[in-house]
Amino acid sequence: VGVIAVIILFQQEIRKFLLLLGKTTVFEEGNILKNVQQFWQEKYDKNHLDVSPIIDAIKNMAGSNTGALIVFSRGSELKFFADSGDRLEAKISKRLILAIFNKISPLHDGAIIINNNRIIAARCILPVSERDDIPAQFGLRHRAALGMSENTDSLVVIVSEESGQLTIARGGQFEFNLSTQEV
């Protein structure tokens, strides 16, 4: 009974610890040397992420007030969150992003996760921030983006469905009302 009580009482802390453990990629797959080499290659690869199809899709969605959540993973693939949605492992393209976030698409609810120039998954469920100081004009999509940026080292781009405004969440902070150049 005591163990169950401790788990219930410290559920949030246990969840945060497991998220921290899950985003640690140094010992992933048991090959430290391979991961160090991969880190240096990614660090100096100039064409690591082609953002032009993403920016074009964001521009179209903002113009048509189509809501979107796009998570850019930095350190890891965010497997825990990717597994909550539908795995795609697809090449990034403007048409694919627009098709995913089309209002009649079954994949439009939730977020897409981008890692290593690929769309890893769509329809992903993100953790919702529990902060009280979030402005009233931000809805659940913004709260989820903020929660993701608080729990991981990712960058999240939000396209507002109501206003078409672009917002970025990173490090638990918002940068809102951005232009596509600023994004």
Short mmCIF file of N, CA and C in Angstrom, two decimals, residues 49-180:
data_model
loop_
_atom_site.label_atom_id
_atom_site.label_comp_id
_atom_site.label_asym_id
_atom_site.label_seq_id
_atom_site.Cartn_x
_atom_site.Cartn_y
_atom_site.Cartn_z
N LEU A 49 18.49 20.17 -42.01
CA LEU A 49 17.04 20.32 -42.08
C LEU A 49 16.70 21.39 -43.11
N ASP A 50 15.99 20.97 -44.13
CA ASP A 50 15.52 21.92 -45.15
C ASP A 50 14.18 22.48 -44.68
N VAL A 51 14.17 23.73 -44.24
CA VAL A 51 12.97 24.32 -43.65
C VAL A 51 12.03 24.93 -44.69
N SER A 52 12.45 25.06 -45.94
CA SER A 52 11.61 25.74 -46.92
C SER A 52 10.25 25.07 -47.13
N PRO A 53 10.13 23.72 -47.23
CA PRO A 53 8.78 23.17 -47.37
C PRO A 53 7.94 23.36 -46.12
N ILE A 54 8.59 23.37 -44.96
CA ILE A 54 7.87 23.59 -43.71
C ILE A 54 7.35 25.01 -43.64
N ILE A 55 8.20 25.98 -43.98
CA ILE A 55 7.79 27.39 -43.96
C ILE A 55 6.68 27.65 -44.97
N ASP A 56 6.79 27.05 -46.17
CA ASP A 56 5.73 27.22 -47.18
C ASP A 56 4.40 26.67 -46.67
N ALA A 57 4.44 25.51 -46.02
CA ALA A 57 3.22 24.91 -45.48
C ALA A 57 2.65 25.77 -44.35
N ILE A 58 3.52 26.29 -43.48
CA ILE A 58 3.08 27.15 -42.39
C ILE A 58 2.43 28.42 -42.93
N LYS A 59 3.02 28.98 -43.98
CA LYS A 59 2.46 30.19 -44.60
C LYS A 59 1.06 29.93 -45.15
N ASN A 60 0.87 28.78 -45.83
CA ASN A 60 -0.46 28.43 -46.35
C ASN A 60 -1.46 28.21 -45.22
N MET A 61 -1.04 27.50 -44.17
CA MET A 61 -1.95 27.21 -43.07
C MET A 61 -2.33 28.47 -42.31
N ALA A 62 -1.38 29.37 -42.12
CA ALA A 62 -1.68 30.64 -41.44
C ALA A 62 -2.66 31.46 -42.27
N GLY A 63 -2.51 31.45 -43.59
CA GLY A 63 -3.41 32.21 -44.47
C GLY A 63 -4.83 31.67 -44.48
N SER A 64 -4.98 30.36 -44.26
CA SER A 64 -6.32 29.75 -44.28
C SER A 64 -6.85 29.41 -42.89
N ASN A 65 -6.16 29.91 -41.85
CA ASN A 65 -6.54 29.64 -40.45
C ASN A 65 -6.68 28.15 -40.16
N THR A 66 -5.72 27.39 -40.62
CA THR A 66 -5.67 25.96 -40.34
C THR A 66 -4.72 25.76 -39.17
N GLY A 67 -5.22 25.19 -38.09
CA GLY A 67 -4.40 24.98 -36.90
C GLY A 67 -3.37 23.90 -37.09
N ALA A 68 -2.20 24.09 -36.48
CA ALA A 68 -1.13 23.09 -36.60
C ALA A 68 -0.19 23.15 -35.40
N LEU A 69 0.39 22.00 -35.08
CA LEU A 69 1.44 21.88 -34.07
C LEU A 69 2.58 21.10 -34.70
N ILE A 70 3.74 21.71 -34.81
CA ILE A 70 4.90 21.06 -35.41
C ILE A 70 6.03 21.06 -34.39
N VAL A 71 6.47 19.87 -34.01
CA VAL A 71 7.53 19.71 -33.01
C VAL A 71 8.83 19.38 -33.72
N PHE A 72 9.85 20.20 -33.46
CA PHE A 72 11.19 19.94 -33.98
C PHE A 72 12.03 19.36 -32.85
N SER A 73 12.37 18.11 -32.99
CA SER A 73 13.16 17.44 -31.98
C SER A 73 14.63 17.80 -32.16
N ARG A 74 15.30 18.08 -31.07
CA ARG A 74 16.72 18.43 -31.15
C ARG A 74 17.62 17.26 -30.80
N GLY A 75 17.45 16.70 -29.61
CA GLY A 75 18.38 15.68 -29.14
C GLY A 75 17.96 14.26 -29.43
N SER A 76 16.67 13.97 -29.36
CA SER A 76 16.23 12.60 -29.54
C SER A 76 15.01 12.57 -30.44
N GLU A 77 14.59 11.37 -30.76
CA GLU A 77 13.45 11.18 -31.63
C GLU A 77 12.13 11.39 -30.90
N LEU A 78 12.17 11.53 -29.58
CA LEU A 78 10.96 11.68 -28.76
C LEU A 78 10.03 10.49 -28.96
N LYS A 79 10.61 9.29 -28.82
CA LYS A 79 9.87 8.05 -29.10
C LYS A 79 8.59 7.93 -28.28
N PHE A 80 8.63 8.34 -27.02
CA PHE A 80 7.44 8.24 -26.17
C PHE A 80 6.27 9.00 -26.78
N PHE A 81 6.53 10.21 -27.26
CA PHE A 81 5.48 11.03 -27.84
C PHE A 81 5.13 10.56 -29.26
N ALA A 82 6.13 10.13 -30.01
CA ALA A 82 5.87 9.62 -31.36
C ALA A 82 5.00 8.36 -31.31
N ASP A 83 5.20 7.53 -30.30
CA ASP A 83 4.41 6.31 -30.17
C ASP A 83 2.96 6.60 -29.79
N SER A 84 2.68 7.81 -29.30
CA SER A 84 1.29 8.16 -28.96
C SER A 84 0.47 8.49 -30.20
N GLY A 85 1.14 8.65 -31.34
CA GLY A 85 0.46 8.97 -32.59
C GLY A 85 0.64 7.87 -33.61
N ASP A 86 0.58 8.24 -34.87
CA ASP A 86 0.76 7.30 -35.97
C ASP A 86 2.14 7.50 -36.59
N ARG A 87 2.95 6.46 -36.60
CA ARG A 87 4.29 6.53 -37.16
C ARG A 87 4.22 6.71 -38.67
N LEU A 88 5.03 7.66 -39.19
CA LEU A 88 5.06 7.92 -40.63
C LEU A 88 6.43 7.63 -41.23
N GLU A 89 7.49 8.13 -40.58
CA GLU A 89 8.85 8.00 -41.12
C GLU A 89 8.88 8.49 -42.57
N ALA A 90 8.36 9.69 -42.80
CA ALA A 90 8.19 10.22 -44.15
C ALA A 90 9.11 11.40 -44.41
N LYS A 91 9.46 11.57 -45.66
CA LYS A 91 10.23 12.72 -46.09
C LYS A 91 9.37 13.98 -45.96
N ILE A 92 9.97 15.07 -45.51
CA ILE A 92 9.24 16.31 -45.32
C ILE A 92 8.88 16.92 -46.67
N SER A 93 7.61 17.26 -46.83
CA SER A 93 7.18 18.00 -48.02
C SER A 93 6.01 18.90 -47.64
N LYS A 94 5.87 19.96 -48.39
CA LYS A 94 4.79 20.92 -48.15
C LYS A 94 3.44 20.23 -48.29
N ARG A 95 3.26 19.45 -49.34
CA ARG A 95 1.98 18.79 -49.58
C ARG A 95 1.62 17.82 -48.46
N LEU A 96 2.59 17.11 -47.97
CA LEU A 96 2.32 16.15 -46.89
C LEU A 96 1.88 16.88 -45.62
N ILE A 97 2.57 17.96 -45.27
CA ILE A 97 2.21 18.72 -44.07
C ILE A 97 0.80 19.31 -44.23
N LEU A 98 0.50 19.86 -45.39
CA LEU A 98 -0.84 20.41 -45.63
C LEU A 98 -1.90 19.31 -45.58
N ALA A 99 -1.59 18.13 -46.10
CA ALA A 99 -2.54 17.01 -46.07
C ALA A 99 -2.78 16.53 -44.63
N ILE A 100 -1.73 16.50 -43.84
CA ILE A 100 -1.86 16.05 -42.45
C ILE A 100 -2.77 17.00 -41.67
N PHE A 101 -2.55 18.31 -41.81
CA PHE A 101 -3.31 19.28 -41.02
C PHE A 101 -4.60 19.76 -41.69
N ASN A 102 -4.98 19.16 -42.82
CA ASN A 102 -6.26 19.45 -43.44
C ASN A 102 -7.35 19.10 -42.44
N LYS A 103 -8.36 19.97 -42.31
CA LYS A 103 -9.38 19.80 -41.27
C LYS A 103 -10.18 18.51 -41.39
N ILE A 104 -10.24 17.91 -42.57
CA ILE A 104 -10.99 16.65 -42.71
C ILE A 104 -10.07 15.42 -42.65
N SER A 105 -8.79 15.64 -42.47
CA SER A 105 -7.84 14.52 -42.37
C SER A 105 -7.95 13.86 -41.00
N PRO A 106 -7.88 12.53 -40.94
CA PRO A 106 -7.90 11.86 -39.64
C PRO A 106 -6.62 12.11 -38.82
N LEU A 107 -5.59 12.65 -39.43
CA LEU A 107 -4.33 12.90 -38.74
C LEU A 107 -4.20 14.33 -38.21
N HIS A 108 -5.20 15.20 -38.45
CA HIS A 108 -5.02 16.63 -38.15
C HIS A 108 -5.02 16.94 -36.66
N ASP A 109 -5.64 16.11 -35.82
CA ASP A 109 -5.60 16.36 -34.38
C ASP A 109 -4.26 15.94 -33.83
N GLY A 110 -3.69 16.76 -32.99
CA GLY A 110 -2.39 16.45 -32.41
C GLY A 110 -1.26 17.13 -33.16
N ALA A 111 -0.06 16.64 -32.94
CA ALA A 111 1.13 17.28 -33.49
C ALA A 111 1.87 16.33 -34.42
N ILE A 112 2.74 16.91 -35.25
CA ILE A 112 3.71 16.10 -35.98
C ILE A 112 5.06 16.31 -35.32
N ILE A 113 5.88 15.28 -35.35
CA ILE A 113 7.22 15.34 -34.79
C ILE A 113 8.22 15.20 -35.92
N ILE A 114 9.14 16.17 -36.01
CA ILE A 114 10.16 16.17 -37.05
C ILE A 114 11.52 15.94 -36.40
N ASN A 115 12.26 14.97 -36.94
CA ASN A 115 13.60 14.67 -36.45
C ASN A 115 14.44 14.15 -37.62
N ASN A 116 15.67 14.61 -37.73
CA ASN A 116 16.59 14.18 -38.78
C ASN A 116 15.98 14.29 -40.18
N ASN A 117 15.37 15.45 -40.45
CA ASN A 117 14.83 15.75 -41.77
C ASN A 117 13.72 14.79 -42.19
N ARG A 118 12.99 14.22 -41.23
CA ARG A 118 11.88 13.31 -41.50
C ARG A 118 10.71 13.62 -40.58
N ILE A 119 9.52 13.39 -41.07
CA ILE A 119 8.35 13.46 -40.21
C ILE A 119 8.22 12.09 -39.57
N ILE A 120 8.54 12.02 -38.28
CA ILE A 120 8.57 10.74 -37.58
C ILE A 120 7.15 10.22 -37.34
N ALA A 121 6.26 11.10 -36.86
CA ALA A 121 4.90 10.67 -36.54
C ALA A 121 3.94 11.85 -36.63
N ALA A 122 2.67 11.53 -36.78
CA ALA A 122 1.59 12.53 -36.80
C ALA A 122 0.53 12.11 -35.79
N ARG A 123 -0.35 13.04 -35.47
CA ARG A 123 -1.44 12.81 -34.51
C ARG A 123 -0.89 12.48 -33.12
N CYS A 124 0.24 13.08 -32.76
CA CYS A 124 0.90 12.82 -31.48
C CYS A 124 0.26 13.63 -30.36
N ILE A 125 0.17 13.02 -29.21
CA ILE A 125 -0.39 13.67 -28.03
C ILE A 125 0.76 14.26 -27.22
N LEU A 126 0.65 15.54 -26.90
CA LEU A 126 1.71 16.24 -26.17
C LEU A 126 1.27 16.51 -24.74
N PRO A 127 2.23 16.65 -23.83
CA PRO A 127 1.87 16.98 -22.43
C PRO A 127 1.39 18.42 -22.35
N VAL A 128 0.37 18.65 -21.57
CA VAL A 128 -0.22 19.99 -21.44
C VAL A 128 0.43 20.69 -20.25
N SER A 129 0.80 21.95 -20.46
CA SER A 129 1.39 22.75 -19.38
C SER A 129 0.35 23.03 -18.31
N GLU A 130 0.79 23.01 -17.06
CA GLU A 130 -0.10 23.27 -15.94
C GLU A 130 0.11 24.66 -15.35
N ARG A 131 0.84 25.52 -16.06
CA ARG A 131 1.09 26.88 -15.57
C ARG A 131 -0.18 27.71 -15.58
N ASP A 132 -0.27 28.62 -14.61
CA ASP A 132 -1.43 29.50 -14.48
C ASP A 132 -1.27 30.83 -15.21
N ASP A 133 -0.05 31.16 -15.63
CA ASP A 133 0.21 32.47 -16.21
C ASP A 133 0.10 32.51 -17.73
N ILE A 134 -0.52 31.52 -18.34
CA ILE A 134 -0.66 31.49 -19.80
C ILE A 134 -1.79 32.45 -20.18
N PRO A 135 -1.55 33.37 -21.13
CA PRO A 135 -2.58 34.33 -21.52
C PRO A 135 -3.87 33.65 -21.98
N ALA A 136 -4.99 34.31 -21.76
CA ALA A 136 -6.31 33.74 -22.03
C ALA A 136 -6.55 33.45 -23.52
N GLN A 137 -5.89 34.19 -24.41
CA GLN A 137 -6.13 33.97 -25.84
C GLN A 137 -5.52 32.67 -26.35
N PHE A 138 -4.67 32.04 -25.54
CA PHE A 138 -4.06 30.77 -25.95
C PHE A 138 -4.90 29.60 -25.46
N GLY A 139 -5.20 28.68 -26.39
CA GLY A 139 -6.04 27.53 -26.07
C GLY A 139 -5.20 26.29 -25.78
N LEU A 140 -5.83 25.15 -25.96
CA LEU A 140 -5.21 23.87 -25.64
C LEU A 140 -4.01 23.57 -26.54
N ARG A 141 -4.08 23.98 -27.80
CA ARG A 141 -2.95 23.76 -28.71
C ARG A 141 -1.70 24.47 -28.18
N HIS A 142 -1.85 25.70 -27.71
CA HIS A 142 -0.73 26.45 -27.18
C HIS A 142 -0.24 25.86 -25.86
N ARG A 143 -1.18 25.41 -25.02
CA ARG A 143 -0.80 24.79 -23.74
C ARG A 143 0.00 23.51 -23.97
N ALA A 144 -0.41 22.73 -24.98
CA ALA A 144 0.31 21.50 -25.31
C ALA A 144 1.72 21.83 -25.83
N ALA A 145 1.83 22.85 -26.66
CA ALA A 145 3.15 23.24 -27.18
C ALA A 145 4.06 23.70 -26.04
N LEU A 146 3.51 24.49 -25.13
CA LEU A 146 4.29 24.96 -23.99
C LEU A 146 4.71 23.79 -23.10
N GLY A 147 3.79 22.86 -22.85
CA GLY A 147 4.10 21.68 -22.05
C GLY A 147 5.21 20.85 -22.68
N MET A 148 5.17 20.71 -24.00
CA MET A 148 6.22 19.95 -24.70
C MET A 148 7.56 20.64 -24.57
N SER A 149 7.57 21.97 -24.70
CA SER A 149 8.84 22.70 -24.60
C SER A 149 9.37 22.74 -23.17
N GLU A 150 8.48 22.57 -22.18
CA GLU A 150 8.92 22.51 -20.79
C GLU A 150 9.54 21.15 -20.46
N ASN A 151 8.99 20.10 -21.05
CA ASN A 151 9.41 18.74 -20.72
C ASN A 151 10.53 18.19 -21.59
N THR A 152 10.78 18.80 -22.74
CA THR A 152 11.82 18.31 -23.65
C THR A 152 12.64 19.50 -24.16
N ASP A 153 13.66 19.20 -24.93
CA ASP A 153 14.49 20.26 -25.51
C ASP A 153 14.02 20.63 -26.91
N SER A 154 12.77 20.37 -27.22
CA SER A 154 12.26 20.60 -28.56
C SER A 154 11.79 22.04 -28.77
N LEU A 155 11.63 22.37 -30.04
CA LEU A 155 11.07 23.65 -30.47
C LEU A 155 9.72 23.33 -31.10
N VAL A 156 8.69 24.04 -30.71
CA VAL A 156 7.34 23.75 -31.21
C VAL A 156 6.79 24.99 -31.91
N VAL A 157 6.33 24.80 -33.15
CA VAL A 157 5.70 25.88 -33.92
C VAL A 157 4.20 25.66 -33.88
N ILE A 158 3.46 26.72 -33.55
CA ILE A 158 2.01 26.65 -33.46
C ILE A 158 1.41 27.59 -34.49
N VAL A 159 0.44 27.09 -35.25
CA VAL A 159 -0.37 27.92 -36.14
C VAL A 159 -1.75 27.96 -35.51
N SER A 160 -2.20 29.14 -35.15
CA SER A 160 -3.49 29.30 -34.48
C SER A 160 -4.64 29.11 -35.46
N GLU A 161 -5.60 28.31 -35.06
CA GLU A 161 -6.77 28.06 -35.90
C GLU A 161 -7.70 29.27 -35.92
N GLU A 162 -7.78 30.01 -34.82
CA GLU A 162 -8.68 31.15 -34.75
C GLU A 162 -8.15 32.37 -35.50
N SER A 163 -6.86 32.67 -35.31
CA SER A 163 -6.32 33.91 -35.86
C SER A 163 -5.31 33.72 -36.98
N GLY A 164 -4.78 32.51 -37.14
CA GLY A 164 -3.74 32.27 -38.14
C GLY A 164 -2.38 32.77 -37.70
N GLN A 165 -2.25 33.25 -36.45
CA GLN A 165 -0.97 33.76 -35.97
C GLN A 165 0.01 32.62 -35.71
N LEU A 166 1.28 32.95 -35.88
CA LEU A 166 2.35 31.97 -35.66
C LEU A 166 3.00 32.22 -34.31
N THR A 167 3.21 31.14 -33.57
CA THR A 167 3.83 31.21 -32.25
C THR A 167 4.87 30.11 -32.15
N ILE A 168 5.93 30.39 -31.42
CA ILE A 168 6.96 29.38 -31.14
C ILE A 168 7.02 29.18 -29.64
N ALA A 169 7.12 27.92 -29.24
CA ALA A 169 7.34 27.58 -27.83
C ALA A 169 8.70 26.89 -27.73
N ARG A 170 9.54 27.43 -26.86
CA ARG A 170 10.85 26.80 -26.65
C ARG A 170 11.32 27.14 -25.25
N GLY A 171 11.83 26.13 -24.57
CA GLY A 171 12.33 26.34 -23.21
C GLY A 171 11.26 26.82 -22.24
N GLY A 172 10.01 26.45 -22.48
CA GLY A 172 8.93 26.86 -21.58
C GLY A 172 8.50 28.30 -21.76
N GLN A 173 8.85 28.92 -22.89
CA GLN A 173 8.50 30.32 -23.16
C GLN A 173 7.88 30.44 -24.55
N PHE A 174 6.98 31.41 -24.71
CA PHE A 174 6.35 31.70 -25.99
C PHE A 174 7.04 32.86 -26.68
N GLU A 175 7.12 32.79 -28.00
CA GLU A 175 7.41 33.94 -28.85
C GLU A 175 6.23 33.98 -29.82
N PHE A 176 5.34 34.97 -29.67
CA PHE A 176 4.11 34.95 -30.44
C PHE A 176 4.00 36.11 -31.40
N ASN A 177 3.00 35.96 -32.31
CA ASN A 177 2.71 36.93 -33.36
C ASN A 177 3.93 37.14 -34.26
N LEU A 178 4.50 36.02 -34.74
CA LEU A 178 5.69 36.06 -35.57
C LEU A 178 5.33 36.02 -37.05
N SER A 179 6.22 36.53 -37.87
CA SER A 179 6.07 36.41 -39.32
C SER A 179 6.74 35.10 -39.75
N THR A 180 6.52 34.70 -40.99
CA THR A 180 7.16 33.45 -41.47
C THR A 180 8.67 33.60 -41.53
#
